[in-house]
Amino acid sequence: MAGLSLEHPWAFAFGLLGNIISFTSLLAPIPTFYRIFKSKSTEGFQSVPYVVALFSAMLWIFYALVKTGEGLLISINAAGCVIETVYIVMYLVYAPRKAKIFTAKIVVLLNVAGFGLILLLTLFAFHGETRVISLGWICVGFSVCVFVAPLSIIGRVIKTKSVEYMPFSLSLTLTLSAVVWFLYGLLIKDKYVALPNILGFTFGMIQMVLYMFYMNATPVVSDLKEGKEGLKMSAEEHVVVINVAFLEGHACRRRHLF
């Protein structure tokens, strides 16, 4: 068991630390959902980040099961599946009818049909090591697509000269998460875990540098007002990948913006 064996103490240590950091990221939306619960309304919040985070967790659990011996990947993503499902159920309870229908559609298309198609293709079209490789690259591809999403929030920070919607603490947490999971992937010699986190670390550093640069800047008022209206409606653009942590990472940052 590569990640759990005492023969790999450093891999176990980084994997355990990654689980802890990622778990805190998974809990980041709690204030948002407490607000939804108190108001009995989703208030324009989007469901897409939670649905995508659930899909990512499902993908990484499947990868870990196919590869075998990846208990630390399974543990954090299993927690992610449970927590994201709770978020989605709460959203469906309090969302208006139109939002409920939209959420149900993307759950069926992504988490049922999409995941089902990947599962069938990898189980019946590939065998042995080829199955692990193909599934690994699917996970990497999805993770990279999700990591590119924060580019729009970076652009908005530059445009508005305001870091109101890019908390430094969350950017730091996601950067640390990317570093930890990269080292874990490196130590267990799993490039599919390590590679996406290079991108996650890069974007995390960019965000922190921008925060330091604009933290005392005077916001562009007109653009900032426009940004406040646009951010709720574009939450789905900035999801993250729980390649263990990283998917939840950026998604949580996006959800924190509200």
XYZ file of N, CA and C in Angstrom:
774
model
N 0.855 -1.195 0.000
C 0.000 0.000 0.000
C 0.883 1.235 0.000
N 1.092 1.798 -1.164
C 2.091 2.843 -1.355
C 1.950 3.998 -0.396
N 0.708 4.521 -0.227
C 0.548 5.713 0.580
C 0.441 5.450 2.058
N 0.103 4.188 2.466
C -0.159 3.918 3.867
C 0.928 3.094 4.541
N 1.759 2.439 3.774
C 2.754 1.544 4.340
C 3.793 2.286 5.150
N 4.192 1.653 6.256
C 5.241 2.230 7.082
C 6.586 2.199 6.359
N 6.650 1.488 5.234
C 7.871 1.479 4.433
C 8.025 2.801 3.688
N 6.985 3.602 3.660
C 7.017 4.912 3.005
C 6.549 5.973 3.999
N 7.296 6.198 5.073
C 6.842 7.112 6.133
C 6.621 8.545 5.659
N 7.478 9.031 4.754
C 7.311 10.407 4.286
C 6.076 10.533 3.400
N 5.840 9.534 2.563
C 4.635 9.547 1.732
C 3.394 9.527 2.613
N 3.429 8.693 3.650
C 2.298 8.629 4.573
C 2.095 9.964 5.274
N 3.198 10.589 5.692
C 3.114 11.870 6.404
C 2.512 12.959 5.525
N 2.996 13.057 4.287
C 2.466 14.081 3.380
C 1.025 13.775 2.981
N 0.712 12.493 2.801
C -0.653 12.121 2.467
C -1.619 12.433 3.593
N -1.186 12.185 4.816
C -2.020 12.483 5.980
C -2.211 13.988 6.137
N -1.113 14.733 5.952
C -1.196 16.190 6.023
C -2.101 16.732 4.919
N -2.005 16.151 3.730
C -2.867 16.551 2.627
C -4.331 16.307 2.941
N -4.612 15.181 3.591
C -5.988 14.886 4.004
C -6.515 15.950 4.958
N -5.687 16.357 5.903
C -6.107 17.348 6.900
C -6.381 18.701 6.242
N -5.437 19.154 5.404
C -5.601 20.447 4.733
C -6.813 20.425 3.808
N -6.946 19.331 3.049
C -8.060 19.224 2.105
C -9.400 19.171 2.827
N -9.416 18.518 3.985
C -10.661 18.414 4.735
C -11.123 19.791 5.209
N -10.170 20.630 5.611
C -10.545 21.992 6.018
C -11.114 22.760 4.835
N -10.588 22.506 3.627
C -11.121 23.156 2.431
C -12.537 22.677 2.134
N -12.785 21.402 2.382
C -14.122 20.855 2.158
C -15.164 21.505 3.061
N -14.721 21.950 4.228
C -15.645 22.565 5.182
C -15.823 24.065 4.955
N -15.062 24.634 4.027
C -15.113 26.079 3.791
C -16.512 26.609 3.445
N -17.341 25.858 2.706
C -18.673 26.391 2.352
C -19.696 26.363 3.487
N -19.342 25.861 4.655
C -20.321 25.766 5.746
C -20.991 27.103 6.054
N -20.247 28.220 6.144
C -20.914 29.502 6.392
C -21.940 29.856 5.310
N -21.623 29.516 4.060
C -22.559 29.774 2.962
C -23.848 28.987 3.157
N -23.723 27.714 3.504
C -24.914 26.888 3.654
C -25.660 27.179 4.958
N -24.967 27.662 5.955
C -25.663 28.109 7.161
C -26.522 29.320 6.833
N -25.968 30.195 5.993
C -26.712 31.373 5.546
C -27.931 30.952 4.731
N -27.748 29.957 3.856
C -28.858 29.446 3.057
C -29.931 28.839 3.966
N -29.489 28.082 4.969
C -30.421 27.448 5.906
C -31.212 28.490 6.690
N -30.536 29.526 7.148
C -31.196 30.566 7.949
C -32.203 31.356 7.115
N -31.831 31.642 5.875
C -32.699 32.458 5.009
C -33.708 31.620 4.222
N -33.503 30.280 4.237
C -34.364 29.366 3.483
C -34.351 29.704 1.995
N -33.228 30.223 1.538
C -33.090 30.611 0.134
C -31.638 30.477 -0.299
N -31.419 30.071 -1.558
C -30.050 29.958 -2.077
C -29.496 31.306 -2.501
N -30.325 32.349 -2.550
C -29.899 33.730 -2.775
C -29.023 33.913 -4.006
N -29.258 33.157 -5.037
C -28.491 33.326 -6.266
C -27.185 32.557 -6.309
N -26.837 31.831 -5.239
C -25.630 31.016 -5.258
C -25.776 29.910 -6.296
N -24.651 29.464 -6.849
C -24.667 28.446 -7.892
C -24.375 27.061 -7.321
N -24.941 26.043 -7.922
C -24.730 24.665 -7.471
C -23.577 23.980 -8.194
N -23.155 24.539 -9.310
C -22.162 23.876 -10.160
C -20.860 23.530 -9.428
N -20.300 24.422 -8.590
C -19.050 24.057 -7.910
C -19.160 22.790 -7.080
N -20.296 22.581 -6.447
C -20.490 21.412 -5.604
C -20.655 20.148 -6.431
N -21.357 20.269 -7.548
C -21.562 19.126 -8.438
C -20.233 18.701 -9.059
N -19.434 19.662 -9.485
C -18.139 19.350 -10.093
C -17.179 18.773 -9.054
N -17.217 19.313 -7.840
C -16.368 18.787 -6.775
C -16.727 17.332 -6.474
N -18.021 17.015 -6.485
C -18.461 15.640 -6.269
C -17.965 14.736 -7.391
N -18.063 15.219 -8.632
C -17.595 14.431 -9.771
C -16.099 14.168 -9.671
N -15.347 15.169 -9.290
C -13.907 15.018 -9.149
C -13.571 13.980 -8.083
N -14.257 14.059 -6.948
C -14.014 13.101 -5.867
C -14.326 11.678 -6.326
N -15.412 11.516 -7.080
C -15.786 10.202 -7.603
C -14.705 9.664 -8.543
N -14.182 10.552 -9.400
C -13.132 10.145 -10.339
C -11.890 9.646 -9.617
N -11.461 10.401 -8.592
C -10.227 10.044 -7.899
C -10.384 8.797 -7.038
N -11.586 8.560 -6.522
C -11.822 7.311 -5.799
C -11.735 6.132 -6.763
N -12.331 6.289 -7.937
C -12.282 5.230 -8.946
C -10.836 4.953 -9.349
N -10.075 6.014 -9.568
C -8.659 5.850 -9.919
C -7.911 5.111 -8.817
N -8.134 5.522 -7.563
C -7.438 4.907 -6.435
C -7.806 3.435 -6.287
N -9.073 3.102 -6.540
C -9.505 1.709 -6.441
C -8.906 0.854 -7.560
N -8.826 1.423 -8.759
C -8.255 0.693 -9.887
C -6.760 0.481 -9.684
N -6.092 1.509 -9.190
C -4.651 1.386 -8.963
C -4.352 0.485 -7.776
N -5.208 0.524 -6.760
C -5.080 -0.216 -5.502
C -3.969 0.359 -4.614
N -4.133 0.180 -3.325
C -3.117 0.621 -2.379
C -3.066 2.108 -2.144
N -4.148 2.828 -2.504
C -4.157 4.286 -2.357
C -5.189 4.720 -1.319
N -5.028 4.243 -0.106
C -5.978 4.535 0.955
C -6.124 6.007 1.281
N -5.033 6.760 1.170
C -5.087 8.182 1.507
C -5.844 8.989 0.460
N -5.803 8.554 -0.781
C -6.611 9.205 -1.811
C -8.088 8.876 -1.612
N -8.340 7.632 -1.245
C -9.728 7.211 -1.048
C -10.353 7.928 0.141
N -9.605 8.069 1.228
C -10.168 8.651 2.451
C -10.636 10.094 2.251
N -9.797 10.940 1.654
C -10.176 12.348 1.505
C -11.274 12.516 0.462
N -11.221 11.710 -0.586
C -12.249 11.842 -1.616
C -13.574 11.215 -1.198
N -13.527 10.209 -0.332
C -14.759 9.658 0.229
C -15.423 10.709 1.110
N -14.608 11.396 1.895
C -15.136 12.495 2.712
C -15.713 13.575 1.807
N -15.029 13.838 0.694
C -15.509 14.827 -0.262
C -16.846 14.441 -0.854
N -17.011 13.166 -1.200
C -18.292 12.700 -1.762
C -19.435 12.921 -0.783
N -19.203 12.570 0.480
C -20.250 12.711 1.496
C -20.600 14.184 1.712
N -19.571 15.012 1.897
C -19.800 16.424 2.198
C -20.429 17.158 1.016
N -19.936 16.901 -0.190
C -20.499 17.567 -1.366
C -21.937 17.119 -1.613
N -22.235 15.857 -1.338
C -23.613 15.374 -1.489
C -24.546 16.094 -0.522
N -24.080 16.304 0.703
C -24.869 17.043 1.690
C -25.127 18.464 1.199
N -24.087 19.116 0.662
C -24.245 20.476 0.130
C -25.282 20.504 -0.998
N -25.180 19.534 -1.899
C -26.093 19.501 -3.050
C -27.531 19.265 -2.598
N -27.718 18.355 -1.648
C -29.068 18.091 -1.136
C -29.649 19.344 -0.484
N -28.829 20.030 0.319
C -29.296 21.268 0.947
C -29.647 22.310 -0.102
N -28.833 22.375 -1.147
C -29.107 23.332 -2.223
C -30.443 23.016 -2.887
N -30.681 21.733 -3.157
C -31.926 21.331 -3.809
C -33.143 21.610 -2.926
N -32.965 21.534 -1.623
C -34.078 21.785 -0.703
C -34.514 23.245 -0.752
N -33.537 24.166 -0.827
C -33.853 25.587 -0.701
C -33.806 26.369 -2.009
N -33.374 25.743 -3.091
C -33.267 26.456 -4.372
C -34.638 26.648 -5.012
N -34.799 27.703 -5.818
C -36.057 27.873 -6.570
C -36.193 26.760 -7.608
N -37.396 26.586 -8.120
C -37.683 25.464 -9.018
C -36.739 25.404 -10.218
N -36.482 26.538 -10.847
C -35.618 26.572 -12.028
C -34.212 26.093 -11.692
N -33.688 26.539 -10.544
C -32.346 26.137 -10.122
C -32.314 24.652 -9.765
N -33.394 24.147 -9.179
C -33.471 22.726 -8.840
C -33.407 21.869 -10.096
N -34.155 22.278 -11.112
C -34.176 21.517 -12.370
C -32.805 21.543 -13.030
N -32.175 22.729 -13.044
C -30.840 22.854 -13.638
C -29.834 21.978 -12.894
N -29.875 22.012 -11.567
C -28.953 21.215 -10.760
C -29.169 19.731 -10.988
N -30.431 19.310 -11.033
C -30.738 17.904 -11.272
C -30.205 17.457 -12.635
N -30.315 18.318 -13.624
C -29.835 17.991 -14.973
C -28.322 17.787 -14.993
N -27.579 18.704 -14.362
C -26.119 18.567 -14.419
C -25.637 17.389 -13.570
N -26.374 17.068 -12.501
C -26.028 15.890 -11.704
C -26.198 14.626 -12.552
N -27.300 14.549 -13.275
C -27.562 13.387 -14.120
C -26.550 13.305 -15.257
N -26.276 14.439 -15.901
C -25.362 14.447 -17.043
C -23.916 14.180 -16.635
N -23.457 14.830 -15.562
C -22.051 14.728 -15.167
C -21.794 13.546 -14.238
N -22.516 13.491 -13.128
C -22.218 12.507 -12.095
C -22.786 11.121 -12.381
N -23.850 11.058 -13.172
C -24.421 9.752 -13.499
C -23.962 9.311 -14.893
N -24.356 10.071 -15.927
C -24.015 9.674 -17.300
C -22.520 9.794 -17.575
N -21.930 10.939 -17.216
C -20.511 11.153 -17.489
C -19.628 10.161 -16.762
N -19.857 10.020 -15.466
C -19.046 9.080 -14.686
C -19.312 7.644 -15.125
N -20.570 7.346 -15.408
C -20.904 5.997 -15.864
C -20.200 5.637 -17.155
N -20.123 6.602 -18.084
C -19.448 6.370 -19.364
C -17.949 6.119 -19.150
N -17.331 6.930 -18.290
C -15.910 6.744 -17.986
C -15.678 5.382 -17.348
N -16.554 5.017 -16.420
C -16.424 3.726 -15.736
C -16.506 2.563 -16.731
N -17.509 2.597 -17.612
C -17.685 1.509 -18.580
C -16.522 1.433 -19.572
N -16.083 2.607 -20.067
C -14.985 2.623 -21.035
C -13.695 2.079 -20.442
N -13.382 2.518 -19.232
C -12.116 2.084 -18.621
C -12.156 0.620 -18.192
N -13.332 0.133 -17.798
C -13.436 -1.259 -17.355
C -13.462 -2.250 -18.520
N -14.090 -1.843 -19.642
C -14.253 -2.790 -20.748
C -13.327 -2.530 -21.934
N -12.856 -1.290 -22.092
C -11.991 -0.993 -23.237
C -10.504 -1.116 -22.896
N -10.182 -1.061 -21.606
C -8.781 -1.138 -21.196
C -8.597 -2.220 -20.135
N -7.374 -2.739 -20.067
C -7.092 -3.809 -19.119
C -5.707 -3.610 -18.513
N -5.546 -4.114 -17.285
C -4.252 -4.078 -16.633
C -3.719 -2.666 -16.417
N -2.440 -2.490 -16.701
C -1.788 -1.204 -16.491
C -2.350 -0.123 -17.407
N -2.808 -0.527 -18.586
C -3.399 0.436 -19.526
C -4.625 1.107 -18.929
N -5.383 0.375 -18.131
C -6.575 0.925 -17.478
C -6.179 2.016 -16.489
N -5.134 1.770 -15.718
C -4.660 2.756 -14.745
C -4.159 4.005 -15.459
N -3.406 3.800 -16.533
C -2.849 4.922 -17.294
C -3.951 5.775 -17.905
N -4.914 5.136 -18.556
C -5.993 5.885 -19.201
C -6.814 6.658 -18.188
N -7.145 6.023 -17.065
C -7.924 6.688 -16.029
C -7.124 7.808 -15.374
N -5.825 7.575 -15.211
C -4.956 8.601 -14.631
C -4.935 9.857 -15.479
N -4.834 9.689 -16.802
C -4.807 10.862 -17.687
C -6.165 11.552 -17.768
N -7.250 10.795 -17.614
C -8.577 11.414 -17.547
C -8.655 12.318 -16.319
N -8.166 11.830 -15.194
C -8.161 12.618 -13.961
C -7.294 13.864 -14.104
N -6.127 13.701 -14.715
C -5.232 14.836 -14.924
C -5.896 15.875 -15.831
N -6.490 15.425 -16.928
C -7.133 16.342 -17.864
C -8.251 17.134 -17.217
N -9.078 16.454 -16.430
C -10.168 17.144 -15.749
C -9.623 18.131 -14.730
N -8.590 17.714 -14.002
C -7.998 18.578 -12.984
C -7.390 19.839 -13.589
N -6.723 19.690 -14.716
C -6.114 20.842 -15.384
C -7.190 21.818 -15.848
N -8.273 21.292 -16.403
C -9.373 22.154 -16.856
C -9.941 22.955 -15.696
N -10.078 22.339 -14.558
C -10.620 23.013 -13.389
C -9.639 24.044 -12.852
N -8.351 23.720 -12.892
C -7.355 24.649 -12.381
C -7.227 25.903 -13.236
N -7.568 25.801 -14.502
C -7.490 26.963 -15.377
C -8.604 27.962 -15.059
N -9.683 27.475 -14.476
C -10.847 28.321 -14.197
C -10.544 29.585 -13.393
N -9.650 29.547 -12.367
C -9.392 30.743 -11.569
C -8.800 31.919 -12.351
N -8.479 31.721 -13.608
C -7.924 32.825 -14.390
C -8.880 34.019 -14.419
N -10.201 33.774 -14.425
C -11.134 34.888 -14.508
C -11.178 35.703 -13.226
N -11.034 35.032 -12.062
C -11.014 35.793 -10.814
C -9.725 36.593 -10.713
N -8.630 36.040 -11.246
C -7.370 36.778 -11.280
C -7.525 38.021 -12.150
N -8.181 37.852 -13.294
C -8.428 38.992 -14.183
C -9.312 40.034 -13.520
N -10.299 39.590 -12.735
C -11.188 40.538 -12.070
C -10.449 41.323 -10.993
N -9.543 40.651 -10.287
C -8.750 41.348 -9.263
C -7.921 42.453 -9.905
N -7.304 42.145 -11.038
C -6.485 43.140 -11.739
C -7.353 44.291 -12.240
N -8.534 43.964 -12.751
C -9.428 44.983 -13.314
C -9.983 45.904 -12.233
N -10.413 45.331 -11.112
C -11.047 46.122 -10.053
C -10.049 46.672 -9.040
N -8.815 46.119 -9.068
C -7.790 46.473 -8.073
C -8.297 46.196 -6.654
N -9.116 45.177 -6.531
C -9.670 44.797 -5.234
C -9.457 43.304 -5.001
N -9.051 42.952 -3.775
C -8.854 41.538 -3.426
C -9.998 41.037 -2.552
N -11.114 41.768 -2.564
C -12.253 41.416 -1.719
C -12.710 39.978 -1.958
N -12.631 39.523 -3.201
C -13.132 38.203 -3.540
C -12.020 37.171 -3.714
N -10.842 37.474 -3.167
C -9.738 36.522 -3.240
C -9.014 36.504 -1.894
N -9.609 35.886 -0.875
C -9.033 35.861 0.472
C -7.634 35.250 0.479
N -6.714 35.919 1.134
C -5.334 35.435 1.181
C -5.236 34.096 1.904
N -5.980 33.937 2.986
C -5.896 32.709 3.786
C -6.292 31.480 2.969
N -7.319 31.619 2.146
C -7.756 30.493 1.334
C -6.775 30.218 0.203
N -6.230 31.264 -0.397
C -5.213 31.074 -1.441
C -3.988 30.373 -0.863
N -3.606 30.750 0.367
C -2.458 30.122 1.028
C -2.744 28.648 1.309
N -3.953 28.366 1.795
C -4.328 26.985 2.091
C -4.278 26.114 0.845
N -4.795 26.641 -0.253
C -4.819 25.872 -1.497
C -3.413 25.669 -2.058
N -2.557 26.664 -1.872
C -1.171 26.533 -2.322
C -0.442 25.465 -1.522
N -0.627 25.502 -0.197
C -0.013 24.486 0.665
C -0.542 23.097 0.317
N -1.833 23.022 0.038
C -2.442 21.747 -0.347
C -1.799 21.200 -1.616
N -1.605 22.082 -2.602
C -0.988 21.659 -3.865
C 0.444 21.163 -3.639
N 1.191 21.859 -2.781
C 2.566 21.461 -2.485
C 2.593 20.084 -1.823
N 1.734 19.905 -0.828
C 1.702 18.652 -0.078
C 1.320 17.471 -0.977
N 0.281 17.660 -1.806
C -0.134 16.556 -2.665
C 0.852 16.305 -3.801
N 1.554 17.354 -4.232
C 2.614 17.144 -5.224
C 3.717 16.267 -4.640
N 4.120 16.579 -3.412
C 5.174 15.796 -2.757
C 4.713 14.364 -2.508
N 3.441 14.215 -2.149
C 2.899 12.872 -1.963
C 2.979 12.083 -3.271
N 2.516 12.707 -4.372
C 2.567 12.046 -5.665
C 3.986 11.723 -6.088
N 4.908 12.634 -5.767
C 6.322 12.429 -6.116
C 6.904 11.243 -5.346
N 6.586 11.173 -4.065
C 7.150 10.122 -3.213
C 6.606 8.736 -3.546
N 5.339 8.677 -3.978
C 4.791 7.368 -4.346
C 4.952 7.109 -5.849
N 5.635 8.044 -6.513
C 5.933 7.932 -7.938
C 4.655 7.819 -8.782
N 3.711 8.706 -8.465
C 2.444 8.743 -9.200
C 2.320 10.109 -9.881
N 2.646 10.135 -11.164
C 2.642 11.414 -11.888
C 1.246 11.992 -12.046
N 0.225 11.145 -11.990
C -1.142 11.623 -12.164
C -1.619 12.435 -10.948
N -1.078 12.130 -9.804
C -1.368 12.912 -8.609
C -0.482 14.156 -8.564
N 0.770 14.008 -8.951
C 1.739 15.109 -8.829
C 1.534 16.216 -9.870
N 1.341 15.848 -11.127
C 1.322 16.837 -12.212
C 0.302 17.963 -12.044
N -0.972 17.670 -11.767
C -1.953 18.763 -11.668
C -1.632 19.745 -10.552
N -0.964 19.257 -9.526
C -0.673 20.123 -8.389
C 0.440 21.130 -8.679
N 1.211 20.888 -9.725
C 2.190 21.888 -10.166
C 1.439 23.127 -10.631
N 0.383 22.900 -11.393
C -0.449 24.005 -11.874
C -1.166 24.675 -10.701
N -1.641 23.851 -9.760
C -2.309 24.402 -8.586
C -1.390 25.296 -7.773
N -0.145 24.877 -7.606
C 0.833 25.684 -6.881
C 1.116 26.986 -7.616
N 1.239 26.898 -8.944
C 1.522 28.087 -9.749
C 0.427 29.139 -9.614
N -0.828 28.707 -9.765
C -1.943 29.645 -9.642
C -2.072 30.176 -8.208
N -1.786 29.315 -7.241
C -1.832 29.762 -5.845
C -0.825 30.861 -5.570
N 0.379 30.709 -6.101
C 1.416 31.725 -5.918
C 1.035 33.028 -6.616
N 0.470 32.911 -7.825
C 0.027 34.104 -8.556
C -1.012 34.862 -7.739
N -1.962 34.124 -7.155
C -3.012 34.750 -6.352
C -2.438 35.480 -5.146
N -1.475 34.861 -4.469
C -0.898 35.489 -3.278
C -0.067 36.728 -3.639
N 0.636 36.649 -4.764
C 1.405 37.815 -5.220
C 0.465 38.964 -5.559
N -0.636 38.646 -6.252
C -1.625 39.672 -6.592
C -2.245 40.265 -5.332
N -2.484 39.432 -4.345
C -3.062 39.926 -3.090
C -2.126 40.936 -2.438
N -0.837 40.598 -2.375
C 0.142 41.501 -1.773
C 0.233 42.807 -2.558
N 0.075 42.714 -3.878
C 0.220 43.892 -4.735
C -0.986 44.824 -4.628
N -2.194 44.226 -4.525
C -3.421 45.032 -4.548
C -4.087 45.211 -3.189
N -3.518 44.652 -2.125
C -4.187 44.693 -0.828
C -4.428 46.119 -0.326
N -3.558 47.048 -0.688
C -3.721 48.438 -0.254
C -4.106 49.378 -1.388
N -4.435 48.797 -2.529
C -4.805 49.615 -3.697
C -6.221 50.157 -3.541
N -6.503 51.252 -4.240
C -7.844 51.837 -4.241
C -8.682 51.139 -5.304
N -9.772 50.460 -4.896
C -10.591 49.723 -5.873
C -11.219 50.639 -6.911
N -11.419 50.097 -8.109
C -12.148 50.799 -9.157
C -13.621 50.562 -8.873
N -14.311 51.582 -8.369
C -15.658 51.422 -7.829
C -16.647 50.850 -8.832
N -16.693 51.408 -10.037
C -17.676 50.943 -11.030
C -17.459 49.481 -11.377
N -16.194 49.099 -11.555
C -15.889 47.717 -11.889
C -16.158 46.794 -10.709
N -15.942 47.304 -9.494
C -16.163 46.494 -8.311
C -17.637 46.178 -8.140
N -18.502 47.175 -8.395
C -19.942 46.949 -8.298
C -20.385 45.928 -9.330
N -19.819 46.067 -10.526
C -20.142 45.117 -11.593
C -19.679 43.720 -11.205
N -18.511 43.676 -10.544
C -17.954 42.390 -10.125
C -18.814 41.708 -9.101
N -19.396 42.477 -8.174
C -20.238 41.886 -7.143
C -21.462 41.225 -7.746
N -21.970 41.816 -8.826
C -23.137 41.235 -9.468
C -22.749 40.001 -10.268
N -21.547 40.053 -10.869
C -21.152 38.964 -11.749
C -20.632 37.740 -11.036
N -20.066 37.921 -9.838
C -19.436 36.803 -9.173
C -20.417 35.729 -8.741
N -21.595 36.121 -8.268
C -22.560 35.114 -7.869
C -23.021 34.301 -9.069
N -23.146 34.969 -10.187
C -23.671 34.289 -11.350
C -22.614 33.446 -12.047
N -21.329 33.702 -11.746
C -20.287 32.965 -12.455
C -19.504 32.052 -11.540
N -20.105 31.649 -10.422
C -19.397 30.797 -9.473
C -18.923 29.506 -10.120
N -19.721 29.013 -11.071
C -19.373 27.745 -11.677
C -18.094 27.816 -12.491
N -17.619 29.018 -12.773
C -16.422 29.138 -13.594
C -15.161 28.823 -12.788
N -15.301 28.794 -11.482
C -14.089 28.691 -10.675
C -14.153 27.544 -9.701
N -14.230 26.381 -10.234
C -14.285 25.222 -9.401
C -12.902 24.660 -9.219
N -12.783 23.730 -8.289
C -11.503 23.139 -8.109
C -11.548 21.680 -8.189
N -10.364 21.178 -8.256
C -10.257 19.769 -8.351
C -9.769 19.142 -7.103
N -10.460 18.226 -6.641
C -9.995 17.445 -5.527
C -9.171 16.336 -6.100
N -8.037 16.667 -6.614
C -7.098 15.597 -6.910
C -6.695 15.350 -5.535
N -7.706 15.085 -4.881
C -7.542 14.989 -3.489
C -7.820 16.354 -2.984
N -7.008 17.190 -2.952
C -7.362 18.437 -2.364
C -7.657 19.450 -3.372
N -6.955 19.438 -4.440
C -6.936 20.612 -5.268
C -8.255 20.927 -5.894
N -9.034 20.006 -6.229
C -10.326 20.345 -6.837
C -11.144 21.099 -5.837
N -11.241 20.581 -4.644
C -12.011 21.282 -3.640
C -11.368 22.609 -3.356
N -10.084 22.597 -3.493
C -9.354 23.815 -3.225
C -9.878 25.014 -3.929
N -9.799 25.036 -5.236
C -10.216 26.240 -5.950
C -11.715 26.398 -5.908
N -12.405 25.332 -5.868
C -13.853 25.444 -5.795
C -14.235 26.091 -4.500
N -13.581 25.729 -3.447
C -13.887 26.318 -2.147
C -13.569 27.800 -2.160
N -12.505 28.144 -2.838
C -12.157 29.567 -2.901
C -13.274 30.315 -3.591
N -13.796 29.693 -4.647
C -14.845 30.355 -5.372
C -16.088 30.475 -4.525
N -16.417 29.422 -3.814
C -17.600 29.443 -3.011
C -17.434 30.439 -1.877
N -16.177 30.617 -1.421
C -15.916 31.546 -0.334
C -16.162 32.996 -0.769
N -16.103 33.214 -2.046
C -16.286 34.562 -2.553
C -17.642 35.132 -2.189
N -18.573 34.279 -1.922
C -19.905 34.747 -1.617
C -20.064 35.093 -0.161
